[in-house]
Structure formats: C-alpha cells, structure tokens
C-alpha cells in the first residue's frame, strides 16, 4: 500500500514539474516575442504570470520534502525526488530571467533582434529537449542536449558583438543596446 502511494505521489511530482517547465517555456517564448516586437502589453503579462511559476516552486518543494519525510525513499527513489527538489529552483530562476524583460530604448536594430529571435528559438528547443529528457531519462540524449548550451552561448556572444557594432555606427542606439546586452 505504501509503495503504491509513493509511486502515485512520484508521478504527480513528475507531472507538476513538467507542467512548471512548460509554463517557463511559455514565458521564455513570450519574453522573446515581447522584446523583439516591443510589445509592452505582452511584457506586462509575462511579469504578471511569474507568480504562477513561483507557486509551482513552492508546491514542488513542499511535496518533495513531504515525500522524503513521510515515505523515506532510498536509492533511485530518493534520487528522483532530489532531482526535482534541486531542478525546481533552476527552472524557477529561468522564469525570473524571463520576467527581467526591459524595453526602454525606442530605436531598434533589426539585425540584433533577428539574432535574439534565433537565440530564443534555440533556448526554446533546448528547454523542450531538456523536459523531454527529464521524462525519458536517456543518458545518451543527455550528452547531446548538454552540448546545445554552447550554441546558446555562441548566440549570446554574437548578440553582444552585433549590438556593439550597431552602437558604434549609431550612438543613438546606446539605450537600446544596453537592453540587448
């Protein structure tokens, strides 16, 4: 009876974590779209929806601690609960980064915003692959997914270089360029 209850609780924990990840993924997509289109209403919605992600974090942490305290899992079961407990704060932090959207500059750089859009799609694909990996737990795929982080870092570097060049050619882009950084 206790094992059945634990497995049900673990399944709920996994489902809630996956739902949280998908909510963060939605936030990331909206943030990129709001940023490159200067959609202030969408940006405001992203900020308002952060509370839902924060609630997920609290619920998942509470449930994880409850499962550890009441059911005392060991070995693989404990690792699974601890994975959620650790990862939930990282996923919540991703949501916080999405909320930190800023759009003060009125001038825009099409070339930089195109790169930001590409980077946003790469981040979206990366998060989706990570969530899928979480469900399946395939070690080989884990190594492949981990290498995608480098591509995102390359976009980040390229965006900084492009923004710097754009500012050199048009100093009026300084405020917008800061937001790009």
Coordinates of N, CA and C in Angstrom, one line a residue:
X1 N 0.8 -1.2 0.0 CA 0.0 0.0 0.0 C 0.9 1.3 0.0
X2 N 1.9 1.3 0.8 CA 2.8 2.5 0.9 C 3.5 2.7 -0.4
X3 N 4.0 1.6 -1.0 CA 4.7 1.7 -2.3 C 3.8 2.3 -3.4
X4 N 2.6 1.8 -3.4 CA 1.6 2.3 -4.4 C 1.4 3.8 -4.2
X5 N 1.2 4.2 -3.0 CA 1.0 5.7 -2.7 C 2.3 6.5 -3.1
X6 N 3.5 5.9 -2.8 CA 4.7 6.6 -3.1 C 4.8 6.8 -4.7
X7 N 4.5 5.8 -5.4 CA 4.6 5.8 -6.9 C 3.6 6.8 -7.4
X8 N 2.4 6.9 -6.8 CA 1.4 7.9 -7.2 C 1.9 9.3 -7.0
X9 N 2.4 9.5 -5.8 CA 3.0 10.8 -5.4 C 4.1 11.2 -6.3
X10 N 5.0 10.2 -6.6 CA 6.1 10.5 -7.5 C 5.6 10.9 -8.9
X11 N 4.6 10.2 -9.4 CA 4.1 10.5 -10.7 C 3.5 11.9 -10.7
X12 N 2.8 12.3 -9.6 CA 2.2 13.7 -9.5 C 3.4 14.7 -9.5
X13 N 4.4 14.4 -8.8 CA 5.6 15.3 -8.7 C 6.2 15.5 -10.1
X14 N 6.4 14.4 -10.8 CA 6.9 14.5 -12.2 C 6.0 15.3 -13.0
X15 N 4.7 15.1 -13.0 CA 3.8 15.8 -13.8 C 3.7 17.3 -13.5
X16 N 3.8 17.6 -12.2 CA 3.8 19.0 -11.8 C 5.1 19.7 -12.2
X17 N 6.2 19.0 -12.1 CA 7.5 19.6 -12.5 C 7.5 19.8 -14.0
X18 N 7.0 18.9 -14.8 CA 6.9 19.0 -16.2 C 6.0 20.2 -16.6
X19 N 4.9 20.3 -15.9 CA 3.9 21.5 -16.2 C 4.6 22.8 -15.8
X20 N 5.4 22.8 -14.8 CA 6.2 24.0 -14.4 C 7.1 24.4 -15.5
X21 N 7.8 23.4 -16.0 CA 8.8 23.6 -17.1 C 8.1 24.1 -18.4
X22 N 7.0 23.6 -18.7 CA 6.2 24.1 -19.8 C 5.8 25.5 -19.6
X23 N 5.4 25.9 -18.4 CA 5.0 27.2 -18.1 C 6.2 28.2 -18.3
X24 N 7.3 27.8 -17.8 CA 8.5 28.6 -18.0 C 8.9 28.7 -19.5
X25 N 8.7 27.6 -20.2 CA 9.0 27.7 -21.7 C 8.0 28.7 -22.3
X26 N 6.8 28.7 -22.0 CA 5.8 29.7 -22.5 C 6.3 31.1 -22.1
X27 N 6.8 31.3 -20.9 CA 7.3 32.6 -20.5 C 8.5 33.0 -21.3
X28 N 9.4 32.1 -21.6 CA 10.6 32.5 -22.4 C 10.1 32.9 -23.8
X29 N 9.2 32.1 -24.4 CA 8.7 32.4 -25.7 C 8.1 33.8 -25.8
X30 N 7.3 34.1 -24.8 CA 6.6 35.3 -24.7 C 7.6 36.5 -24.5
X31 N 8.6 36.3 -23.7 CA 9.6 37.3 -23.4 C 10.3 37.7 -24.7
X32 N 10.8 36.7 -25.4 CA 11.5 37.0 -26.7 C 10.6 37.7 -27.7
X33 N 9.4 37.2 -27.8 CA 8.4 37.9 -28.7 C 8.1 39.3 -28.3
X34 N 7.9 39.5 -27.0 CA 7.6 40.9 -26.5 C 8.9 41.8 -26.7
X35 N 10.0 41.2 -26.5 CA 11.2 42.1 -26.6 C 11.5 42.5 -28.0
X36 N 11.5 41.6 -29.0 CA 11.8 41.9 -30.4 C 10.7 42.7 -31.1
X37 N 9.5 42.6 -30.6 CA 8.4 43.4 -31.2 C 8.0 44.6 -30.4
X38 N 8.7 44.8 -29.2 CA 8.4 45.9 -28.3 C 7.0 45.9 -27.9
X39 N 6.4 44.7 -27.6 CA 5.0 44.6 -27.2 C 5.0 44.7 -25.6
X40 N 4.7 45.9 -25.2 CA 4.7 46.2 -23.8 C 3.6 45.5 -23.0
X41 N 2.5 45.3 -23.7 CA 1.4 44.6 -23.0 C 1.8 43.1 -22.8
X42 N 2.4 42.5 -23.8 CA 2.9 41.1 -23.6 C 3.9 41.0 -22.5
X43 N 4.8 42.0 -22.5 CA 5.9 42.0 -21.5 C 5.2 42.1 -20.1
X44 N 4.2 42.9 -20.0 CA 3.5 43.1 -18.7 C 2.8 41.8 -18.3
X45 N 2.3 41.0 -19.3 CA 1.7 39.7 -19.0 C 2.7 38.7 -18.5
X46 N 3.9 38.7 -19.1 CA 5.0 37.9 -18.6 C 5.3 38.1 -17.2
X47 N 5.4 39.4 -16.8 CA 5.7 39.8 -15.4 C 4.6 39.3 -14.5
X48 N 3.4 39.5 -14.9 CA 2.2 39.1 -14.0 C 2.1 37.6 -13.8
X49 N 2.5 36.9 -14.9 CA 2.4 35.4 -14.8 C 3.5 34.7 -14.1
X50 N 4.5 35.5 -13.6 CA 5.6 34.9 -12.9 C 5.1 34.3 -11.5
X51 N 4.0 34.9 -11.0 CA 3.5 34.4 -9.7 C 3.1 32.9 -9.8
X52 N 2.6 32.5 -11.0 CA 2.2 31.1 -11.1 C 3.5 30.2 -11.1
X53 N 4.6 30.6 -11.7 CA 5.8 29.8 -11.6 C 6.3 29.7 -10.2
X54 N 6.2 30.8 -9.5 CA 6.7 30.9 -8.1 C 5.8 29.9 -7.2
X55 N 4.5 29.8 -7.5 CA 3.7 28.9 -6.8 C 4.1 27.4 -7.1
X56 N 4.4 27.2 -8.3 CA 4.8 25.8 -8.7 C 6.1 25.4 -7.8
X57 N 7.0 26.4 -7.7 CA 8.2 26.1 -7.0 C 7.9 25.7 -5.5
X58 N 7.1 26.5 -4.9 CA 6.7 26.3 -3.5 C 6.0 24.9 -3.4
X59 N 5.0 24.6 -4.2 CA 4.3 23.4 -4.2 C 5.2 22.2 -4.4
X60 N 6.1 22.3 -5.3 CA 7.0 21.2 -5.6 C 8.0 20.9 -4.5
X61 N 8.6 22.0 -4.0 CA 9.5 21.9 -2.8 C 8.8 21.2 -1.6
X62 N 7.6 21.7 -1.3 CA 6.8 21.2 -0.2 C 6.5 19.7 -0.4
X63 N 6.1 19.3 -1.6 CA 5.8 17.9 -1.9 C 7.0 17.1 -1.8
X64 N 8.1 17.6 -2.3 CA 9.4 16.8 -2.2 C 9.8 16.5 -0.8
X65 N 9.8 17.6 0.0 CA 10.1 17.4 1.4 C 9.1 16.5 2.2
X66 N 7.9 16.6 1.8 CA 6.9 15.7 2.4 C 7.1 14.3 2.1
X67 N 7.4 14.0 0.8 CA 7.7 12.6 0.4 C 8.9 12.1 1.1
X68 N 10.0 12.9 1.2 CA 11.2 12.4 1.9 C 10.9 12.2 3.4
X69 N 10.2 13.1 4.0 CA 9.9 12.9 5.5 C 9.0 11.8 5.8
X70 N 7.9 11.7 5.0 CA 6.9 10.7 5.4 C 7.1 9.3 4.8
X71 N 7.8 9.2 3.6 CA 7.9 7.9 3.0 C 9.4 7.4 3.0
X72 N 10.3 8.3 3.4 CA 11.7 7.9 3.5 C 12.2 7.1 2.3
X73 N 12.2 7.6 1.1 CA 12.6 6.9 -0.1 C 14.2 6.7 0.0
X74 N 14.6 5.6 -0.6 CA 16.0 5.3 -0.7 C 16.5 5.1 -2.1
X75 N 17.7 5.1 -2.3 CA 18.3 4.8 -3.6 C 17.7 5.6 -4.8
X76 N 17.3 4.9 -5.8 CA 16.8 5.6 -7.0 C 15.6 6.5 -6.7
X77 N 14.7 6.0 -5.8 CA 13.5 6.8 -5.5 C 13.9 8.2 -4.9
X78 N 14.9 8.1 -4.0 CA 15.4 9.3 -3.3 C 16.1 10.3 -4.4
X79 N 16.8 9.7 -5.3 CA 17.5 10.5 -6.3 C 16.4 11.2 -7.2
X80 N 15.3 10.5 -7.5 CA 14.3 11.1 -8.3 C 13.7 12.3 -7.6
X81 N 13.4 12.2 -6.4 CA 12.8 13.2 -5.6 C 13.8 14.4 -5.5
X82 N 15.0 14.1 -5.2 CA 16.1 15.1 -5.0 C 16.3 15.8 -6.3
X83 N 16.2 15.1 -7.5 CA 16.4 15.8 -8.8 C 15.3 16.9 -8.9
X84 N 14.1 16.6 -8.6 CA 13.0 17.6 -8.7 C 13.3 18.7 -7.7
X85 N 13.7 18.4 -6.5 CA 13.9 19.4 -5.5 C 15.0 20.3 -5.9
X86 N 16.1 19.8 -6.5 CA 17.2 20.7 -7.0 C 16.8 21.4 -8.3
X87 N 16.2 20.8 -9.2 CA 15.9 21.4 -10.5 C 14.8 22.4 -10.4
X88 N 13.9 22.3 -9.5 CA 12.8 23.3 -9.5 C 13.3 24.7 -9.2
X89 N 14.4 24.9 -8.5 CA 14.9 26.2 -8.3 C 15.5 26.8 -9.5
X90 N 16.2 25.9 -10.3 CA 16.8 26.3 -11.5 C 15.7 26.7 -12.6
X91 N 14.7 25.9 -12.6 CA 13.6 26.2 -13.6 C 12.9 27.5 -13.2
X92 N 12.7 27.7 -11.9 CA 12.1 29.0 -11.4 C 13.0 30.2 -11.7
X93 N 14.3 30.0 -11.6 CA 15.2 31.1 -11.9 C 15.1 31.4 -13.4
X94 N 14.9 30.4 -14.3 CA 14.7 30.7 -15.7 C 13.5 31.6 -15.9
X95 N 12.4 31.3 -15.1 CA 11.2 32.2 -15.2 C 11.5 33.6 -14.7
X96 N 12.4 33.7 -13.7 CA 12.7 35.0 -13.2 C 13.5 35.8 -14.3
X97 N 14.4 35.1 -15.0 CA 15.1 35.8 -16.1 C 14.1 36.3 -17.2
X98 N 13.1 35.5 -17.5 CA 12.1 35.9 -18.4 C 11.4 37.2 -18.0
X99 N 11.2 37.3 -16.7 CA 10.5 38.4 -16.1 C 11.3 39.7 -16.1
X100 N 12.6 39.5 -16.2 CA 13.5 40.7 -16.2 C 13.6 41.5 -17.5
X101 N 12.6 41.3 -18.3 CA 12.5 41.9 -19.6 C 12.5 43.4 -19.4
X102 N 13.2 44.1 -20.3 CA 13.3 45.6 -20.2 C 13.2 46.1 -21.6
X103 N 12.4 47.1 -21.8 CA 12.3 47.7 -23.2 C 12.3 49.2 -23.0
X104 N 13.4 49.9 -22.9 CA 13.4 51.3 -22.7 C 13.8 52.1 -24.0
X105 N 14.6 51.5 -24.7 CA 15.1 52.2 -26.0 C 14.0 52.1 -27.0
X106 N 13.8 53.2 -27.7 CA 12.8 53.3 -28.7 C 13.4 52.9 -30.1
X107 N 14.6 53.2 -30.3 CA 15.3 52.8 -31.5 C 15.6 51.3 -31.5
X108 N 15.6 50.7 -32.7 CA 15.8 49.2 -32.7 C 16.8 48.9 -33.8
X109 N 17.4 47.7 -33.6 CA 18.3 47.2 -34.6 C 17.7 45.8 -35.1
X110 N 17.4 45.8 -36.3 CA 16.8 44.6 -36.9 C 17.7 43.5 -36.9
X111 N 19.0 43.7 -37.2 CA 20.0 42.6 -37.2 C 20.2 42.0 -35.8
X112 N 20.2 42.8 -34.8 CA 20.4 42.3 -33.4 C 19.1 41.5 -33.0
X113 N 17.9 42.1 -33.3 CA 16.7 41.5 -32.9 C 16.4 40.1 -33.6
X114 N 16.9 40.0 -34.9 CA 16.9 38.8 -35.6 C 17.7 37.7 -34.9
X115 N 18.9 38.1 -34.4 CA 19.7 37.1 -33.7 C 19.1 36.8 -32.3
X116 N 18.4 37.7 -31.7 CA 17.8 37.4 -30.4 C 16.6 36.5 -30.7
X117 N 15.9 36.6 -31.8 CA 14.8 35.7 -32.1 C 15.4 34.3 -32.3
X118 N 16.5 34.2 -33.1 CA 17.1 32.9 -33.3 C 17.6 32.3 -32.0
X119 N 18.2 33.1 -31.1 CA 18.6 32.6 -29.8 C 17.4 32.1 -29.0
X120 N 16.3 32.8 -29.1 CA 15.1 32.5 -28.4 C 14.6 31.1 -28.8
X121 N 14.6 30.9 -30.2 CA 14.2 29.6 -30.7 C 15.1 28.5 -30.2
X122 N 16.4 28.8 -30.2 CA 17.4 27.7 -29.7 C 17.1 27.4 -28.2
X123 N 16.9 28.5 -27.4 CA 16.6 28.3 -26.0 C 15.3 27.4 -25.8
X124 N 14.3 27.8 -26.6 CA 13.0 27.0 -26.6 C 13.3 25.6 -26.9
X125 N 14.0 25.3 -28.0 CA 14.3 23.9 -28.3 C 15.1 23.2 -27.2
X126 N 16.1 23.9 -26.6 CA 16.9 23.4 -25.6 C 16.0 23.0 -24.3
X127 N 15.1 23.9 -23.9 CA 14.3 23.6 -22.8 C 13.3 22.5 -23.1
X128 N 12.8 22.5 -24.3 CA 11.9 21.4 -24.7 C 12.6 20.0 -24.6
X129 N 13.8 20.0 -25.2 CA 14.6 18.8 -25.2 C 15.0 18.4 -23.7
X130 N 15.2 19.3 -22.9 CA 15.6 19.0 -21.5 C 14.4 18.4 -20.8
X131 N 13.2 19.0 -21.0 CA 12.0 18.5 -20.4 C 11.7 17.1 -20.9
X132 N 11.9 16.9 -22.2 CA 11.6 15.5 -22.7 C 12.7 14.5 -22.1
X133 N 13.9 15.0 -22.0 CA 14.9 14.2 -21.4 C 14.6 13.8 -20.0
X134 N 14.0 14.8 -19.2 CA 13.6 14.5 -17.9 C 12.6 13.4 -17.8
X135 N 11.7 13.4 -18.7 CA 10.7 12.3 -18.7 C 11.2 10.9 -19.1
X136 N 12.1 10.9 -20.1 CA 12.7 9.7 -20.6 C 13.9 9.2 -19.9
X137 N 14.8 10.1 -19.4 CA 16.0 9.7 -18.7 C 17.0 9.0 -19.5
X138 N 17.1 9.3 -20.8 CA 18.1 8.7 -21.7 C 19.5 9.3 -21.5
X139 N 20.5 8.6 -21.1 CA 21.8 9.1 -20.9 C 22.5 9.6 -22.1
X140 N 22.4 8.9 -23.2 CA 23.0 9.3 -24.5 C 22.4 10.7 -24.9
X141 N 21.1 10.8 -24.8 CA 20.4 12.1 -25.2 C 20.9 13.2 -24.3
X142 N 21.1 12.9 -23.0 CA 21.6 13.9 -22.0 C 22.8 14.5 -22.5
X143 N 23.8 13.8 -23.0 CA 25.0 14.4 -23.5 C 24.8 15.3 -24.7
X144 N 23.9 14.8 -25.6 CA 23.6 15.6 -26.8 C 22.9 16.9 -26.4
X145 N 22.0 16.9 -25.5 CA 21.3 18.1 -25.0 C 22.2 19.0 -24.3
X146 N 23.1 18.5 -23.5 CA 24.1 19.4 -22.8 C 25.0 20.2 -23.8
X147 N 25.3 19.6 -24.9 CA 26.1 20.3 -25.9 C 25.4 21.5 -26.5
X148 N 24.1 21.5 -26.4 CA 23.4 22.6 -27.0 C 23.6 24.0 -26.3
X149 N 24.0 23.9 -25.0 CA 24.3 25.0 -24.2 C 25.3 25.9 -24.9
X150 N 26.3 25.3 -25.5 CA 27.4 26.0 -26.2 C 26.8 26.9 -27.3
X151 N 25.9 26.3 -28.1 CA 25.3 27.1 -29.2 C 24.6 28.3 -28.6
X152 N 23.9 28.2 -27.5 CA 23.3 29.4 -26.9 C 24.3 30.4 -26.5
X153 N 25.4 29.9 -25.9 CA 26.5 30.8 -25.5 C 27.1 31.6 -26.7
X154 N 27.2 30.9 -27.9 CA 27.6 31.5 -29.1 C 26.7 32.6 -29.6
X155 N 25.4 32.3 -29.5 CA 24.4 33.4 -29.8 C 24.6 34.6 -28.9
X156 N 24.7 34.3 -27.6 CA 24.9 35.4 -26.6 C 26.1 36.3 -27.0
X157 N 27.2 35.7 -27.3 CA 28.4 36.4 -27.7 C 28.2 37.2 -29.0
X158 N 27.6 36.5 -30.0 CA 27.3 37.2 -31.3 C 26.4 38.4 -31.1
X159 N 25.4 38.3 -30.2 CA 24.5 39.4 -30.0 C 25.2 40.6 -29.4
X160 N 26.1 40.3 -28.4 CA 26.9 41.4 -27.8 C 27.7 42.1 -28.9
X161 N 28.4 41.3 -29.7 CA 29.2 41.9 -30.7 C 28.4 42.7 -31.7
X162 N 27.3 42.1 -32.2 CA 26.4 42.9 -33.1 C 25.9 44.2 -32.5
X163 N 25.5 44.1 -31.2 CA 25.0 45.3 -30.6 C 26.1 46.4 -30.4
X164 N 27.3 45.9 -30.1 CA 28.4 46.9 -30.0 C 28.7 47.5 -31.3
X165 N 28.7 46.8 -32.4 CA 28.9 47.3 -33.8 C 27.8 48.3 -34.1
X166 N 26.5 47.9 -33.8 CA 25.4 48.8 -34.1 C 25.5 50.1 -33.4
X167 N 25.9 50.1 -32.1 CA 26.1 51.3 -31.3 C 27.2 52.2 -31.9
X168 N 28.3 51.5 -32.4 CA 29.4 52.3 -33.0 C 28.9 53.1 -34.2
X169 N 28.0 52.4 -35.0 CA 27.5 53.1 -36.2 C 26.4 54.1 -35.9
X170 N 25.7 53.9 -34.8 CA 24.6 54.8 -34.5 C 24.6 54.9 -33.0
X171 N 25.3 55.9 -32.4 CA 25.4 56.1 -31.0 C 24.0 56.3 -30.3
X172 N 23.0 56.7 -31.1 CA 21.7 56.9 -30.5 C 21.1 55.6 -30.0
X173 N 21.7 54.5 -30.4 CA 21.2 53.1 -30.0 C 21.7 52.7 -28.7
X174 N 22.4 53.6 -28.0 CA 23.0 53.2 -26.7 C 22.1 52.6 -25.7
X175 N 20.9 53.2 -25.5 CA 19.9 52.8 -24.6 C 19.4 51.4 -25.0
X176 N 19.0 51.3 -26.3 CA 18.5 50.0 -26.8 C 19.6 49.0 -26.7
X177 N 20.8 49.4 -27.0 CA 22.0 48.4 -27.0 C 22.2 47.9 -25.5
X178 N 22.0 48.7 -24.6 CA 22.1 48.2 -23.2 C 21.0 47.1 -22.9
X179 N 19.8 47.4 -23.4 CA 18.8 46.3 -23.2 C 19.1 45.1 -24.0
X180 N 19.8 45.2 -25.2 CA 20.2 44.0 -25.9 C 21.2 43.2 -25.0
X181 N 22.1 43.9 -24.4 CA 23.1 43.2 -23.6 C 22.4 42.5 -22.4

